């Protein structure tokens, strides 16, 4: 009894002192800015409000509901179309510096084309931006986060080069209308997610499942569309609006099967990240050499008349190269890249020559693709810096999925681990200037519907009022933003 009591006292009093000494002071640099994110289709709802046109995700979820885990859709979602003031109040109360959100294309161009503009659609974004600014929160606008007018999808979507001009028209309107009040733009969110998931696979709209074919064509047009919007901003808007514009790329980290294999992780980096980043951020531009070589070779062996990986002209290579003021990085998880043996003259497996797996020891999340690997975050920041130089990196998304618990300690642990690795990477010389958490509120998680939740604020999707409730992680962020320091997880594990 005596022994237990003294042990208890020892833990009560000595523990915190010991911990305080062992824990480093993880402060954020002075000019570092922290925000939270969402995307139009995932939060807005109001799918046909105020004359909004039908988009590809409206069509996909209404016509192929079996594609979504809980057969749900974004018709109402978080109802942020009506409740945006509440969202802004939450952002302000937690203390975020940034709000990254996207513009619903078919809310602005209901017919899909730029000759008919919805005044009400535009007004919604003016109201949201004004509300943010009057509360001291910097708006960060993603022009395109996966939803486009369904008519454009019927015409082939991103596989049709027509999309390049359609996207440019949409971007021009966004700059004209919102540019005077918005200093941070991202053209397109995560091209590989919808090119591979939507045109190459079945996970995202339109689920064409044309693997290793349509996804390359999609990316080709995305890169052209991005570059065209960037040049337009440069030539027509930058001098008066003076903002920053870039693109948001998902780059995960690849470890080798063992420490001796440094080659396969490198190849995996080029396929996962370089496919989008090399044409824009490398000194020479164009697709990574390894992709060119392996896909050209596979296409030849398979009897295609030309490579399935399209080619840019030298003029196009130059036009796309350097079209970003920052590197927008979405990072969530890591993988292990395992090489696949190949005989001369045979095809490279998956065009890549490796497959990806995970370490069973990595902690899991509610999303099957998301394992918790904080050191991978530091590694990818250092890898991007090494590969593309010191351009500022904005972490535009990072977050953790569970099933919606308010007591979300695992999410706090995730954020603590990942942010700590980011601070180490900054210390190592990575030029990271912005960090944006995904997501401010629970929302429509694409093919996972409302089953998997990324919010630091809970949303009750059974309540017509879509009540918002802070999770523990929201309180953690509030304390972090006040102190501008990483706060130890153990302070939040008790019921405080
Ligand atoms: C992002 N991966 O998608 C999207 O930008 C968000 O809209 C989405 O809600 C969020 O992450 C969570 O899923 C990703 O496989 C999808 O590594 C897949 C991956 C990463 C990001």
Coordinates of C-alpha atoms and ligand atoms in Angstrom, one line a residue:
X1 CA 0.0 0.0 0.0
X2 CA 2.8 2.4 1.0
X3 CA 4.8 1.4 -2.0
X4 CA 1.8 2.0 -4.3
X5 CA 1.2 5.3 -2.8
X6 CA 4.7 6.5 -3.2
X7 CA 4.8 5.2 -6.7
X8 CA 1.6 7.2 -7.4
X9 CA 3.1 10.3 -5.9
X10 CA 6.3 9.9 -7.8
X11 CA 4.4 9.6 -11.1
X12 CA 2.2 12.6 -10.2
X13 CA 4.9 15.0 -9.3
X14 CA 8.1 13.8 -10.9
X15 CA 6.5 12.6 -14.2
X16 CA 5.6 16.0 -15.5
X17 CA 8.9 17.5 -14.5
X18 CA 10.8 14.7 -16.2
X19 CA 8.6 15.0 -19.3
X20 CA 9.0 18.8 -19.4
X21 CA 12.7 18.4 -19.5
X22 CA 12.7 15.6 -22.1
X23 CA 10.3 17.4 -24.4
X24 CA 11.9 19.9 -26.7
X25 CA 10.3 23.2 -27.3
X26 CA 8.6 22.7 -30.6
X27 CA 7.7 26.3 -31.5
X28 CA 6.6 27.3 -35.0
X29 CA 8.7 29.9 -36.9
X30 CA 7.5 33.5 -36.6
X31 CA 6.3 33.9 -40.2
X32 CA 4.8 30.4 -40.3
X33 CA 1.1 30.2 -41.0
X34 CA -1.4 27.5 -40.1
X35 CA -4.8 26.9 -41.6
X36 CA -7.6 24.4 -42.2
X37 CA -9.2 23.2 -45.4
X38 CA -12.3 21.9 -47.1
X39 CA -13.6 21.5 -50.7
X40 CA -16.8 22.6 -52.4
X41 CA -18.5 19.3 -53.1
X42 CA -17.5 17.8 -49.8
X43 CA -19.0 20.5 -47.6
X44 CA -21.3 22.9 -49.4
X45 CA -24.5 20.9 -50.2
X46 CA -27.1 23.1 -51.9
X47 CA -26.5 20.9 -54.9
X48 CA -29.3 22.6 -56.9
X49 CA -29.7 25.8 -54.9
X50 CA -29.8 29.2 -56.6
X51 CA -29.7 27.7 -60.1
X52 CA -26.5 25.6 -59.7
X53 CA -25.9 23.2 -62.6
X54 CA -25.3 19.5 -62.2
X55 CA -21.7 18.5 -61.8
X56 CA -19.8 15.2 -62.3
X57 CA -20.1 14.3 -58.6
X58 CA -23.9 15.0 -58.5
X59 CA -24.3 12.8 -61.5
X60 CA -22.0 10.1 -60.2
X61 CA -23.5 9.8 -56.8
X62 CA -27.1 10.1 -58.1
X63 CA -26.7 7.5 -60.9
X64 CA -24.2 5.1 -59.4
X65 CA -24.9 5.3 -55.7
X66 CA -23.3 1.9 -55.2
X67 CA -19.9 3.5 -55.9
X68 CA -20.1 5.2 -52.5
X69 CA -19.6 3.1 -49.3
X70 CA -22.8 4.3 -47.6
X71 CA -24.7 5.2 -50.9
X72 CA -24.6 8.8 -49.8
X73 CA -23.9 12.0 -51.7
X74 CA -23.1 15.6 -51.3
X75 CA -26.6 17.0 -51.9
X76 CA -26.7 18.5 -48.4
X77 CA -23.3 17.5 -47.0
X78 CA -22.4 20.0 -44.2
X79 CA -24.8 22.5 -45.7
X80 CA -22.0 25.0 -45.7
X81 CA -23.8 26.8 -48.5
X82 CA -26.1 28.1 -45.8
X83 CA -23.9 27.7 -42.8
X84 CA -20.7 29.3 -44.0
X85 CA -20.9 32.0 -41.3
X86 CA -20.8 29.3 -38.6
X87 CA -17.8 27.7 -40.3
X88 CA -16.0 31.0 -40.3
X89 CA -16.8 31.6 -36.7
X90 CA -15.3 28.1 -35.8
X91 CA -12.2 28.9 -37.8
X92 CA -11.8 32.2 -36.0
X93 CA -12.5 30.7 -32.6
X94 CA -9.9 28.0 -33.1
X95 CA -7.5 30.7 -34.3
X96 CA -6.6 29.5 -37.9
X97 CA -4.7 32.0 -40.1
X98 CA -6.0 30.4 -43.4
X99 CA -9.1 28.8 -44.8
X100 CA -8.5 26.7 -47.9
X101 CA -11.7 26.1 -49.8
X102 CA -12.7 25.4 -53.4
X103 CA -15.1 26.9 -55.9
X104 CA -17.9 24.9 -57.3
X105 CA -17.6 25.3 -61.1
X106 CA -21.2 24.5 -61.9
X107 CA -22.4 27.0 -59.3
X108 CA -20.6 29.7 -61.3
X109 CA -21.3 28.3 -64.8
X110 CA -24.6 26.4 -64.5
X111 CA -24.7 25.4 -68.1
X112 CA -21.0 24.4 -68.0
X113 CA -20.0 27.2 -70.4
X114 CA -18.8 30.7 -69.7
X115 CA -21.4 32.5 -71.7
X116 CA -23.9 32.1 -68.8
X117 CA -22.7 33.2 -65.4
X118 CA -24.7 32.7 -62.2
X119 CA -24.7 36.0 -60.2
X120 CA -26.0 34.1 -57.1
X121 CA -23.3 31.5 -57.4
X122 CA -20.6 34.3 -57.5
X123 CA -22.3 36.1 -54.6
X124 CA -22.0 33.0 -52.4
X125 CA -18.2 33.1 -52.7
X126 CA -18.0 36.9 -52.3
X127 CA -20.0 36.5 -49.0
X128 CA -17.7 33.7 -47.8
X129 CA -14.5 35.6 -48.7
X130 CA -15.8 38.8 -47.1
X131 CA -16.8 36.9 -44.0
X132 CA -13.3 35.4 -43.7
X133 CA -11.5 38.7 -44.3
X134 CA -13.6 40.6 -41.8
X135 CA -12.6 37.9 -39.3
X136 CA -8.9 38.2 -40.1
X137 CA -8.7 34.8 -41.9
X138 CA -6.8 34.7 -45.2
X139 CA -8.8 33.0 -48.0
X140 CA -6.9 30.3 -49.9
X141 CA -8.8 29.4 -53.0
X142 CA -8.5 26.1 -54.8
X143 CA -10.0 26.8 -58.2
X144 CA -10.8 23.1 -59.0
X145 CA -11.2 20.4 -56.4
X146 CA -12.6 17.6 -58.6
X147 CA -16.1 18.9 -59.4
X148 CA -16.9 20.1 -62.9
X149 CA -20.1 20.6 -64.9
X150 CA -21.5 17.2 -66.0
X151 CA -21.9 18.4 -69.6
X152 CA -18.1 18.7 -69.7
X153 CA -17.8 15.2 -68.4
X154 CA -20.2 13.9 -71.1
X155 CA -17.8 15.5 -73.6
X156 CA -15.0 13.3 -72.2
X157 CA -14.0 15.3 -69.1
X158 CA -10.3 15.7 -68.5
X159 CA -9.5 13.2 -71.3
X160 CA -10.8 15.8 -73.9
X161 CA -8.3 18.6 -74.5
X162 CA -11.3 20.9 -74.7
X163 CA -11.1 20.9 -70.9
X164 CA -8.0 23.1 -71.1
X165 CA -9.9 26.0 -72.5
X166 CA -13.0 25.4 -70.3
X167 CA -10.7 25.5 -67.2
X168 CA -9.0 28.6 -68.4
X169 CA -12.4 30.4 -68.9
X170 CA -13.4 29.3 -65.4
X171 CA -10.1 30.4 -63.9
X172 CA -10.4 33.8 -65.6
X173 CA -13.7 34.5 -64.0
X174 CA -12.3 33.4 -60.6
X175 CA -9.4 35.8 -60.9
X176 CA -11.6 38.6 -62.2
X177 CA -14.2 38.3 -59.4
X178 CA -12.2 37.1 -56.4
X179 CA -8.6 38.0 -57.2
X180 CA -8.8 41.5 -55.8
X181 CA -9.6 39.9 -52.4
X182 CA -7.7 36.6 -52.6
X183 CA -3.9 36.4 -52.4
X184 CA -3.5 32.6 -52.5
X185 CA -4.7 30.5 -55.4
X186 CA -4.2 26.8 -56.2
X187 CA -5.3 25.8 -59.7
X188 CA -6.0 22.1 -59.4
X189 CA -6.2 19.7 -56.4
X190 CA -4.4 16.4 -56.6
X191 CA -4.4 15.6 -60.4
X192 CA -3.3 12.0 -59.9
X193 CA -6.2 11.3 -57.5
X194 CA -8.9 12.0 -60.1
X195 CA -6.8 11.0 -63.2
X196 CA -6.0 7.6 -61.8
X197 CA -9.0 7.1 -59.5
X198 CA -11.6 8.5 -61.9
X199 CA -10.4 7.9 -65.5
X200 CA -7.9 5.1 -64.7
X201 CA -9.9 3.4 -62.0
X202 CA -13.4 3.2 -60.3
X203 CA -12.9 5.0 -57.0
X204 CA -13.6 8.5 -58.2
X205 CA -16.1 10.0 -60.7
X206 CA -16.5 9.1 -63.6
X207 CA -15.1 5.6 -62.8
X208 CA -14.1 4.9 -66.4
X209 CA -11.6 2.2 -65.4
X210 CA -9.3 2.8 -68.3
X211 CA -6.1 2.0 -66.4
X212 CA -2.7 3.0 -67.8
X213 CA -4.3 4.8 -70.7
X214 CA -6.9 7.4 -70.0
X215 CA -5.1 8.5 -66.8
X216 CA -2.1 9.5 -68.7
X217 CA -4.2 11.5 -71.2
X218 CA -6.0 13.1 -68.2
X219 CA -2.8 14.2 -66.6
X220 CA -1.5 15.6 -69.9
X221 CA -4.5 17.9 -70.2
X222 CA -4.4 18.8 -66.5
X223 CA -0.8 20.0 -66.8
X224 CA -1.6 22.1 -69.9
X225 CA -4.7 23.6 -68.2
X226 CA -2.7 24.4 -65.0
X227 CA 0.0 26.1 -67.1
X228 CA -2.5 28.1 -69.1
X229 CA -4.2 29.4 -66.0
X230 CA -0.8 30.2 -64.4
X231 CA 0.3 32.2 -67.5
X232 CA -3.0 34.0 -67.6
X233 CA -2.6 35.0 -64.0
X234 CA 0.9 36.1 -64.7
X235 CA 0.0 38.2 -67.8
X236 CA -3.4 39.6 -66.9
X237 CA -3.7 39.7 -63.1
X238 CA -0.5 39.5 -61.2
X239 CA 0.6 43.1 -61.6
X240 CA -2.7 44.4 -60.0
X241 CA -3.5 41.5 -57.7
X242 CA -0.1 40.5 -56.5
X243 CA -1.1 37.0 -55.3
X244 CA 0.6 33.6 -55.2
X245 CA -0.5 30.8 -57.5
X246 CA 0.5 27.2 -57.6
X247 CA -0.9 23.6 -57.8
X248 CA -1.6 21.0 -55.1
X249 CA 0.1 17.7 -55.5
X250 CA -0.4 14.5 -53.4
X251 CA 3.1 13.1 -52.7
X252 CA 3.3 10.2 -50.3
X253 CA 6.7 8.8 -49.1
X254 CA 8.1 5.5 -50.3
X255 CA 10.5 3.4 -48.3
X256 CA 12.6 0.6 -49.7
X257 CA 12.0 -3.0 -48.7
X258 CA 15.3 -2.8 -46.8
X259 CA 17.9 -0.1 -46.3
X260 CA 20.0 -1.4 -49.2
X261 CA 17.3 -0.6 -51.8
X262 CA 17.6 3.1 -52.5
X263 CA 16.7 2.6 -56.2
X264 CA 13.1 1.5 -55.9
X265 CA 11.9 4.2 -53.6
X266 CA 13.5 6.7 -56.0
X267 CA 11.6 5.3 -58.9
X268 CA 8.4 5.2 -56.9
X269 CA 8.9 8.9 -56.0
X270 CA 9.1 9.7 -59.7
X271 CA 5.9 7.8 -60.5
X272 CA 3.9 9.0 -57.5
X273 CA 5.1 12.6 -57.3
X274 CA 7.3 13.3 -60.3
X275 CA 4.6 12.5 -62.8
X276 CA 3.0 15.8 -61.9
X277 CA 5.9 17.6 -60.3
X278 CA 8.7 17.0 -62.7
X279 CA 7.0 18.9 -65.6
X280 CA 6.4 21.9 -63.4
X281 CA 9.2 22.0 -60.8
X282 CA 12.3 20.3 -62.3
X283 CA 14.9 22.3 -64.2
X284 CA 14.5 20.4 -67.4
X285 CA 10.7 19.9 -67.3
X286 CA 8.7 17.1 -69.0
X287 CA 7.8 13.7 -67.5
X288 CA 10.4 11.9 -65.4
X289 CA 12.8 10.0 -67.6
X290 CA 12.1 6.7 -65.9
X291 CA 8.4 7.0 -66.8
X292 CA 9.2 7.9 -70.4
X293 CA 11.5 4.9 -70.7
X294 CA 9.3 2.3 -69.1
X295 CA 5.9 3.3 -70.6
X296 CA 7.4 3.7 -74.1
X297 CA 8.9 0.3 -73.8
X298 CA 5.8 -1.3 -72.5
X299 CA 3.6 0.3 -75.2
X300 CA 6.0 -1.0 -77.9
X301 CA 5.9 -4.5 -76.5
X302 CA 2.1 -4.4 -76.2
X303 CA 1.8 -3.3 -79.9
X304 CA 0.5 0.2 -79.4
X305 CA 1.3 2.5 -82.4
X306 CA 2.7 5.1 -80.1
X307 CA 3.4 5.4 -76.4
X308 CA 0.5 5.4 -74.0
X309 CA 2.3 8.3 -72.2
X310 CA 1.6 11.3 -74.5
X311 CA 4.5 13.6 -75.5
X312 CA 4.8 17.3 -75.0
X313 CA 6.5 19.4 -77.7
X314 CA 9.6 21.2 -76.6
X315 CA 7.5 24.4 -76.7
X316 CA 4.9 22.8 -74.3
X317 CA 7.7 21.6 -72.0
X318 CA 8.9 25.2 -71.7
X319 CA 5.4 26.5 -71.3
X320 CA 4.6 24.2 -68.4
X321 CA 8.0 24.4 -66.6
X322 CA 8.2 26.9 -63.7
X323 CA 4.5 27.5 -63.5
X324 CA 4.1 27.7 -59.8
X325 CA 5.0 30.2 -57.0
X326 CA 5.0 27.5 -54.4
X327 CA 4.9 23.7 -54.1
X328 CA 1.4 22.7 -52.7
X329 CA 1.8 19.4 -51.0
X330 CA -0.9 17.1 -49.8
X331 CA 0.7 14.4 -47.6
X332 CA -1.0 11.7 -45.5
X333 CA 0.9 8.5 -45.5
X334 CA 3.8 6.3 -46.7
X335 CA 4.3 3.0 -48.5
X336 CA 7.0 0.4 -49.1
X337 CA 8.0 0.0 -52.8
X338 CA 8.9 -3.5 -53.8
X339 CA 10.6 -4.1 -57.1
X340 CA 9.1 -6.7 -59.5
X341 CA 11.6 -8.9 -61.4
X342 CA 11.4 -8.6 -65.1
X343 CA 12.9 -10.6 -68.0
X344 CA 14.3 -8.7 -71.0
X345 CA 11.7 -8.0 -73.5
X346 CA 8.8 -8.5 -71.1
X347 CA 6.6 -5.6 -69.9
X348 CA 7.3 -3.7 -66.7
X349 CA 4.7 -4.6 -64.2
X350 CA 2.0 -1.9 -63.9
X351 CA 4.2 0.3 -66.2
X352 CA 6.2 0.9 -63.0
X353 CA 8.2 -2.2 -62.2
X354 CA 7.3 -2.2 -58.5
X355 CA 4.3 -2.6 -56.3
X356 CA 3.5 -0.9 -53.1
X357 CA 2.8 -2.4 -49.7
X358 CA 2.9 -1.2 -46.1
X359 CA 4.6 -2.2 -42.8
X360 CA 2.1 -4.2 -40.7
X361 CA 3.5 -2.4 -37.7
X362 CA 2.4 1.0 -38.9
X363 CA -0.7 2.2 -36.9
X364 CA -3.8 2.2 -39.0
X365 CA -6.7 4.7 -39.5
X366 CA -10.3 4.3 -40.7
X367 CA -9.1 4.8 -44.3
X368 CA -7.5 1.7 -45.6
X369 CA -4.9 3.7 -47.6
X370 CA -3.9 5.8 -44.6
X371 CA -1.3 4.4 -42.2
X372 CA 0.4 6.6 -39.6
X373 CA 4.0 7.2 -40.5
X374 CA 5.2 10.6 -39.3
X375 CA 8.9 10.1 -40.4
X376 CA 7.6 9.7 -44.0
X377 CA 6.4 13.3 -43.8
X378 CA 9.9 14.7 -42.9
X379 CA 11.4 12.4 -45.6
X380 CA 9.1 13.7 -48.4
X381 CA 9.7 17.3 -47.4
X382 CA 13.5 16.7 -47.6
X383 CA 13.1 14.7 -50.9
X384 CA 11.1 17.5 -52.6
X385 CA 13.6 20.1 -51.4
X386 CA 16.5 18.0 -52.7
X387 CA 14.7 17.3 -56.1
X388 CA 13.2 20.7 -56.9
X389 CA 15.2 23.2 -54.8
X390 CA 14.1 25.8 -52.3
X391 CA 10.8 27.0 -53.7
X392 CA 8.4 27.6 -50.7
X393 CA 6.5 24.4 -49.8
X394 CA 2.9 25.0 -48.6
X395 CA 1.5 21.9 -47.0
X396 CA -2.1 22.2 -48.3
X397 CA -3.5 19.0 -46.7
X398 CA -2.5 16.6 -43.9
X399 CA -4.9 14.7 -41.6
X400 CA -6.2 11.6 -40.1
X401 CA -9.4 9.5 -40.6
X402 CA -11.5 7.9 -37.9
X403 CA -15.2 7.1 -37.5
X404 CA -16.2 10.4 -35.9
X405 CA -15.3 10.1 -32.2
X406 CA -15.3 13.4 -30.2
X407 CA -12.5 12.0 -28.0
X408 CA -10.1 11.8 -31.0
X409 CA -6.8 11.2 -29.3
X410 CA -5.5 9.2 -32.2
X411 CA -6.0 12.3 -34.4
X412 CA -4.1 14.4 -31.9
X413 CA -1.2 11.9 -31.9
X414 CA -1.2 11.9 -35.7
X415 CA -1.0 15.7 -35.9
X416 CA 1.6 15.9 -33.1
X417 CA 3.8 13.3 -34.8
X418 CA 3.5 14.8 -38.3
X419 CA 3.9 18.4 -37.2
X420 CA 7.0 17.5 -35.2
X421 CA 8.6 15.9 -38.2
X422 CA 7.7 19.0 -40.3
X423 CA 9.5 21.2 -37.7
X424 CA 12.5 18.9 -37.9
X425 CA 12.5 19.2 -41.7
X426 CA 12.3 23.0 -41.5
X427 CA 15.3 22.9 -39.2
X428 CA 17.0 20.8 -41.8
X429 CA 16.5 23.6 -44.3
X430 CA 13.2 22.8 -45.9
X431 CA 11.4 26.0 -46.9
X432 CA 8.0 25.1 -45.5
X433 CA 5.9 28.3 -45.0
X434 CA 2.3 27.1 -44.6
X435 CA 0.6 24.2 -43.1
X436 CA -3.1 23.4 -43.6
X437 CA -5.0 20.7 -41.8
X438 CA -7.5 18.5 -43.5
X439 CA -10.2 19.1 -42.5
X440 CA -12.0 21.8 -40.5
X441 CA -15.2 19.8 -40.3
X442 CA -16.3 16.2 -41.0
X443 CA -17.5 16.0 -44.6
X444 CA -18.3 13.9 -47.6
X445 CA -15.2 11.7 -48.0
X446 CA -15.7 10.8 -51.7
X447 CA -16.1 7.0 -52.2
X448 CA -16.1 6.5 -48.4
X449 CA -19.2 8.7 -48.0
X450 CA -19.7 9.9 -44.4
X451 CA -18.2 6.7 -42.9
X452 CA -14.6 8.1 -42.6
X453 CA -14.2 11.4 -40.9
X454 CA -11.3 13.8 -41.2
X455 CA -12.8 16.8 -39.3
X456 CA -11.4 18.3 -36.1
X457 CA -15.0 19.4 -35.7
X458 CA -17.7 16.8 -35.7
X459 CA -20.8 17.2 -37.9
X460 CA -24.0 15.4 -37.1
X461 CA -25.3 14.3 -40.5
X462 CA -28.5 12.9 -39.0
X463 CA -29.4 16.4 -37.8
X464 CA -31.1 18.6 -40.4
X465 CA -29.3 21.5 -38.8
X466 CA -25.9 19.7 -39.3
X467 CA -24.8 20.6 -35.7
X468 CA -21.1 21.2 -35.4
X469 CA -19.3 20.0 -32.2
X470 CA -15.7 20.4 -31.3
X471 CA -13.6 17.3 -31.0
X472 CA -10.6 17.1 -28.7
X473 CA -8.3 17.8 -31.6
X474 CA -10.1 21.2 -32.2
X475 CA -9.2 22.1 -28.6
X476 CA -5.7 20.9 -29.2
X477 CA -5.4 23.1 -32.3
X478 CA -6.9 26.1 -30.4
X479 CA -4.2 25.7 -27.7
X480 CA -1.5 25.2 -30.3
X481 CA -2.5 28.3 -32.3
X482 CA -2.6 30.4 -29.1
X483 CA 0.9 29.2 -27.9
X484 CA 2.3 28.7 -31.4
X485 CA 3.9 25.5 -30.0
X486 CA 3.3 21.8 -30.4
X487 CA 1.6 20.7 -27.2
X488 CA 2.2 17.3 -25.8
X489 CA -0.5 14.7 -26.4
X490 CA -0.6 13.5 -22.8
X491 CA -2.2 16.7 -21.6
X492 CA -5.2 15.8 -23.7
X493 CA -5.6 12.1 -22.8
X494 CA -7.4 12.8 -19.6
X495 CA -10.9 14.2 -19.6
X496 CA -10.0 17.8 -19.7
Ligands
LIG1 C1 -7.3 14.1 -50.5 N1 -3.7 8.8 -50.9 O1 -7.4 12.9 -51.2 C2 -8.3 15.1 -51.1 O2 -7.7 16.3 -51.6 C3 -9.4 15.4 -50.2 O3 -10.5 15.9 -50.9 C4 -9.8 14.2 -49.3 O4 -11.0 14.4 -48.6 C5 -8.6 13.9 -48.4 O5 -7.4 13.8 -49.2 C6 -8.8 12.7 -47.6 O6 -8.9 11.6 -48.4 C7 -6.5 11.9 -51.1 O7 -4.0 7.6 -51.3 C8 -6.8 10.6 -51.5 O8 -2.6 8.9 -50.4 C9 -5.9 9.6 -51.4 C10 -4.6 9.8 -51.0 C11 -4.3 11.1 -50.5 C12 -5.2 12.1 -50.6

